CSV table of C-alpha atoms in Angstrom, one decimal:
chain,number,residue,atom,x,y,z
A,566,MET,CA,7.2,10.2,0.4
A,567,THR,CA,6.3,13.4,-1.4
A,568,ILE,CA,4.8,16.4,0.5
A,569,ARG,CA,1.9,18.3,-1.1
A,570,ARG,CA,1.9,22.1,-0.9
A,571,SER,CA,-0.9,21.8,1.7
A,572,GLY,CA,1.7,20.0,3.9
A,573,ARG,CA,-0.1,16.6,3.7
A,574,PRO,CA,2.1,13.7,2.6
A,575,ILE,CA,1.4,11.7,-0.5
A,576,PRO,CA,2.2,8.0,0.0
A,577,ASP,CA,4.6,6.5,-2.5
A,578,ARG,CA,2.2,3.6,-3.2
A,579,ASP,CA,-1.3,3.1,-2.1
A,580,THR,CA,-1.9,-0.7,-2.0
A,581,ARG,CA,-5.6,-0.2,-1.3
A,582,THR,CA,-6.1,0.7,-5.0
A,583,ALA,CA,-3.2,-1.2,-6.5
A,584,PRO,CA,-4.1,-3.3,-9.5
A,585,ARG,CA,-3.8,-7.0,-9.2
A,586,GLY,CA,-0.2,-8.1,-9.1
A,587,ALA,CA,1.0,-4.6,-8.2
A,588,THR,CA,1.6,-5.6,-4.6
A,589,GLY,CA,4.1,-8.2,-5.7
A,590,ASN,CA,1.7,-11.1,-5.3
A,591,ASP,CA,0.0,-12.2,-8.6
A,592,ASN,CA,-2.7,-14.0,-6.6
A,593,ASP,CA,-3.6,-10.9,-4.7
A,594,ARG,CA,-7.3,-10.2,-5.2
A,595,ALA,CA,-7.6,-8.3,-1.9
A,596,ALA,CA,-7.3,-5.0,-3.7
A,597,PRO,CA,-10.0,-3.2,-5.7
A,598,PRO,CA,-11.7,-3.5,-8.0
A,599,PHE,CA,-13.5,-6.3,-6.4
A,600,ILE,CA,-15.9,-8.8,-7.9
A,601,GLY,CA,-18.9,-6.5,-7.8
A,602,ALA,CA,-17.2,-3.8,-9.9
A,603,ARG,CA,-15.7,-6.3,-12.3
A,604,LEU,CA,-19.0,-8.0,-12.9
A,605,ARG,CA,-20.7,-4.6,-13.3
A,606,TYR,CA,-18.1,-3.4,-15.8
A,607,SER,CA,-18.6,-6.6,-17.9
A,608,TRP,CA,-22.4,-6.4,-17.5
A,609,GLN,CA,-22.4,-2.8,-18.6
A,610,ARG,CA,-20.6,-3.7,-21.9
A,611,VAL,CA,-23.1,-6.6,-22.6
A,612,ARG,CA,-26.0,-4.4,-21.7
A,613,GLN,CA,-25.0,-1.6,-24.0
A,614,LYS,CA,-24.5,-4.0,-26.8
A,615,ILE,CA,-28.0,-5.4,-26.2
A,616,LYS,CA,-29.5,-1.9,-26.2
A,617,ASP,CA,-27.6,-1.0,-29.4
A,618,ASP,CA,-28.8,-4.2,-31.1
A,619,ILE,CA,-32.4,-3.5,-30.1
A,620,ALA,CA,-32.2,0.0,-31.6
A,621,ALA,CA,-30.4,-1.3,-34.7
A,622,ALA,CA,-33.2,-3.8,-35.2
A,623,GLY,CA,-35.7,-0.9,-35.4
A,624,PHE,CA,-37.1,-1.0,-31.9
A,625,THR,CA,-36.1,2.6,-31.2
A,626,ASP,CA,-39.0,3.2,-28.9
A,627,VAL,CA,-37.8,0.9,-26.2
A,628,THR,CA,-37.0,3.1,-23.2
A,629,GLU,CA,-34.8,2.3,-20.2
A,630,PRO,CA,-37.7,1.2,-18.0
A,631,MET,CA,-39.1,-0.9,-20.9
A,632,PHE,CA,-35.7,-2.5,-21.4
A,633,LEU,CA,-35.8,-3.6,-17.7
A,634,VAL,CA,-39.1,-5.4,-18.4
A,635,PHE,CA,-37.3,-7.6,-20.9
A,636,HIS,CA,-34.9,-8.9,-18.3
A,637,TYR,CA,-35.1,-12.5,-17.0
A,638,PRO,CA,-37.6,-13.8,-16.1
A,639,LEU,CA,-39.6,-12.7,-19.1
A,640,PRO,CA,-43.0,-11.2,-18.3
A,641,ASP,CA,-45.0,-13.8,-20.2
A,642,ALA,CA,-47.9,-15.1,-18.1
A,643,MET,CA,-46.7,-13.0,-15.2
A,644,ARG,CA,-48.9,-11.1,-12.8
A,645,PRO,CA,-48.4,-7.3,-12.8
A,646,ALA,CA,-47.7,-7.3,-9.1
A,647,ASP,CA,-44.9,-9.9,-9.6
A,648,LEU,CA,-43.4,-7.7,-12.3
A,649,ALA,CA,-43.6,-4.7,-10.0
A,650,ARG,CA,-41.7,-6.6,-7.3
A,651,ARG,CA,-39.1,-7.7,-9.7
A,652,LEU,CA,-38.6,-4.2,-11.0
A,653,GLY,CA,-38.7,-2.6,-7.5
A,654,MET,CA,-41.4,-0.3,-8.6
A,655,THR,CA,-44.8,0.5,-7.2
A,656,ARG,CA,-47.8,-1.3,-8.7
A,657,GLN,CA,-49.1,2.1,-10.0
A,658,ALA,CA,-45.8,2.9,-11.8
A,659,THR,CA,-45.6,-0.7,-13.1
A,660,ASN,CA,-49.2,-0.5,-14.5
A,661,TYR,CA,-48.3,2.8,-16.2
A,662,LEU,CA,-45.3,1.1,-17.8
A,663,ILE,CA,-47.4,-1.9,-18.8
A,664,GLN,CA,-49.9,0.5,-20.4
A,665,GLN,CA,-47.1,2.2,-22.4
A,666,MET,CA,-45.8,-1.1,-23.6
A,667,GLU,CA,-49.3,-2.2,-24.5
A,668,VAL,CA,-49.8,0.9,-26.6
A,669,LEU,CA,-46.5,0.2,-28.4
A,670,GLY,CA,-47.5,-3.4,-29.0
A,671,TYR,CA,-44.9,-5.2,-26.8
A,672,LEU,CA,-47.2,-6.5,-24.0
A,673,GLU,CA,-50.9,-7.4,-23.6
A,674,ARG,CA,-52.9,-8.4,-20.6
A,675,ARG,CA,-55.2,-11.4,-20.9
A,676,VAL,CA,-57.4,-13.2,-18.4
A,677,ALA,CA,-55.7,-16.3,-17.1
A,678,LYS,CA,-57.1,-19.5,-18.5
A,679,GLY,CA,-59.6,-21.1,-16.1
A,680,ASP,CA,-59.6,-18.0,-13.8
A,681,THR,CA,-63.2,-17.1,-13.0
A,682,GLY,CA,-62.1,-14.1,-11.0
A,683,GLY,CA,-60.9,-12.3,-14.1
A,684,ARG,CA,-57.3,-12.0,-13.0
A,685,ARG,CA,-55.3,-10.7,-15.9
A,686,LEU,CA,-51.7,-11.7,-16.7
A,687,ILE,CA,-49.1,-10.0,-18.7
A,688,HIS,CA,-48.1,-11.6,-22.0
A,689,LEU,CA,-45.5,-10.7,-24.6
A,690,THR,CA,-47.0,-9.9,-28.0
A,691,ARG,CA,-45.5,-11.0,-31.3
A,692,ARG,CA,-43.6,-7.7,-31.3
A,693,GLY,CA,-42.4,-8.3,-27.7
A,694,TRP,CA,-41.1,-11.7,-28.7
A,695,GLN,CA,-39.2,-10.1,-31.7
A,696,VAL,CA,-37.4,-7.9,-29.2
A,697,VAL,CA,-36.6,-11.0,-27.1
A,698,GLU,CA,-35.1,-12.7,-30.2
A,699,VAL,CA,-32.9,-9.6,-30.8
A,700,ILE,CA,-31.8,-9.9,-27.2
A,701,PHE,CA,-31.1,-13.6,-27.5
A,702,ALA,CA,-29.0,-13.0,-30.7
A,703,SER,CA,-27.1,-10.2,-29.0
A,704,LEU,CA,-26.3,-12.4,-26.0
A,705,ARG,CA,-25.2,-15.3,-28.1
A,706,ASP,CA,-22.9,-13.0,-30.0
A,707,SER,CA,-21.5,-11.5,-26.8
A,708,GLN,CA,-20.9,-15.0,-25.4
A,709,ALA,CA,-19.1,-16.0,-28.6
A,710,GLN,CA,-17.0,-12.9,-28.6
A,711,LEU,CA,-16.0,-13.4,-25.0
A,712,ALA,CA,-15.2,-17.1,-25.6
A,713,ARG,CA,-12.9,-16.1,-28.5
A,714,ARG,CA,-11.2,-13.5,-26.4
A,715,VAL,CA,-10.5,-15.6,-23.3
A,716,GLY,CA,-10.6,-19.1,-24.9
A,717,GLU,CA,-13.4,-21.6,-25.1
A,718,LYS,CA,-12.3,-23.6,-22.1
A,719,ARG,CA,-11.8,-20.6,-19.8
A,720,PHE,CA,-15.2,-19.2,-20.9
A,721,ALA,CA,-16.9,-22.6,-20.3
A,722,ASP,CA,-15.4,-22.7,-16.8
A,723,PHE,CA,-16.5,-19.1,-16.2
A,724,MET,CA,-20.1,-20.0,-17.2
A,725,ALA,CA,-20.0,-23.0,-15.0
A,726,VAL,CA,-19.0,-20.9,-12.0
A,727,LEU,CA,-21.8,-18.4,-12.8
A,728,GLU,CA,-24.3,-21.3,-13.0
A,729,VAL,CA,-23.3,-22.4,-9.5
A,730,LEU,CA,-23.4,-18.9,-8.1
A,731,SER,CA,-26.8,-18.0,-9.6
A,732,ALA,CA,-28.6,-21.4,-9.0
A,733,GLU,CA,-30.5,-20.3,-5.9
A,734,GLU,CA,-31.5,-17.0,-7.5
A,735,LEU,CA,-32.8,-18.7,-10.6
A,736,VAL,CA,-34.9,-21.0,-8.5
A,737,ARG,CA,-36.4,-18.0,-6.7
A,738,LEU,CA,-37.1,-16.2,-10.0
A,739,GLU,CA,-38.9,-19.2,-11.5
A,740,PRO,CA,-42.2,-19.3,-9.5
A,741,ALA,CA,-44.9,-21.6,-10.7
A,742,ARG,CA,-47.0,-19.5,-13.1
A,743,ALA,CA,-50.7,-19.6,-13.5
A,744,GLY,CA,-51.6,-19.6,-17.2
A,745,GLY,CA,-48.5,-21.2,-18.6
A,746,GLY,CA,-46.6,-19.2,-21.2
A,747,LYS,CA,-43.5,-19.9,-23.2
A,748,LYS,CA,-40.4,-21.1,-21.4
A,749,ASN,CA,-38.2,-18.2,-20.4
A,750,SER,CA,-34.6,-18.8,-21.6
A,751,ILE,CA,-33.2,-15.3,-21.6
A,752,SER,CA,-30.5,-14.2,-19.2
A,753,THR,CA,-30.2,-10.5,-19.7
A,754,ALA,CA,-30.1,-9.7,-16.1
């Protein structure tokens, strides 16, 4: 053990932050970084690629809050209040964001079919769907890159595990929607 100038000892090895395998056990996953950090690191890489691809496709006006609107489930035939809940924002802030996206041509609000009360739902515009297609292409490319990196079989197993782990959340995110809309098949978040 080494002693600092302050008189406090420095441990020879701190197993709390030792990388996997550093404690002598290759199966040791009890040391950080844990699953949350590892998933976050991976997600941050994929997320940055999506944002770069959106900008490269010419959609340079998509801001961070707008980017969050394009996360799964897509806001097509969605009530503004549901979008606010999903984003963790107030209704007022969400309405301001929706207005910005309407001005830029990504979203529009339309009265729900058969709704005599005039309830308006958010819908993606043609321009909004173009951003979604860029996101889809980016995600397909990311998945292909990862599969090449770790191997097709390992990546397929990884995706199967993610399906199991996310199944309940996906059911919660897919409420019955008034007014229909296109099927959401994006998984950006």
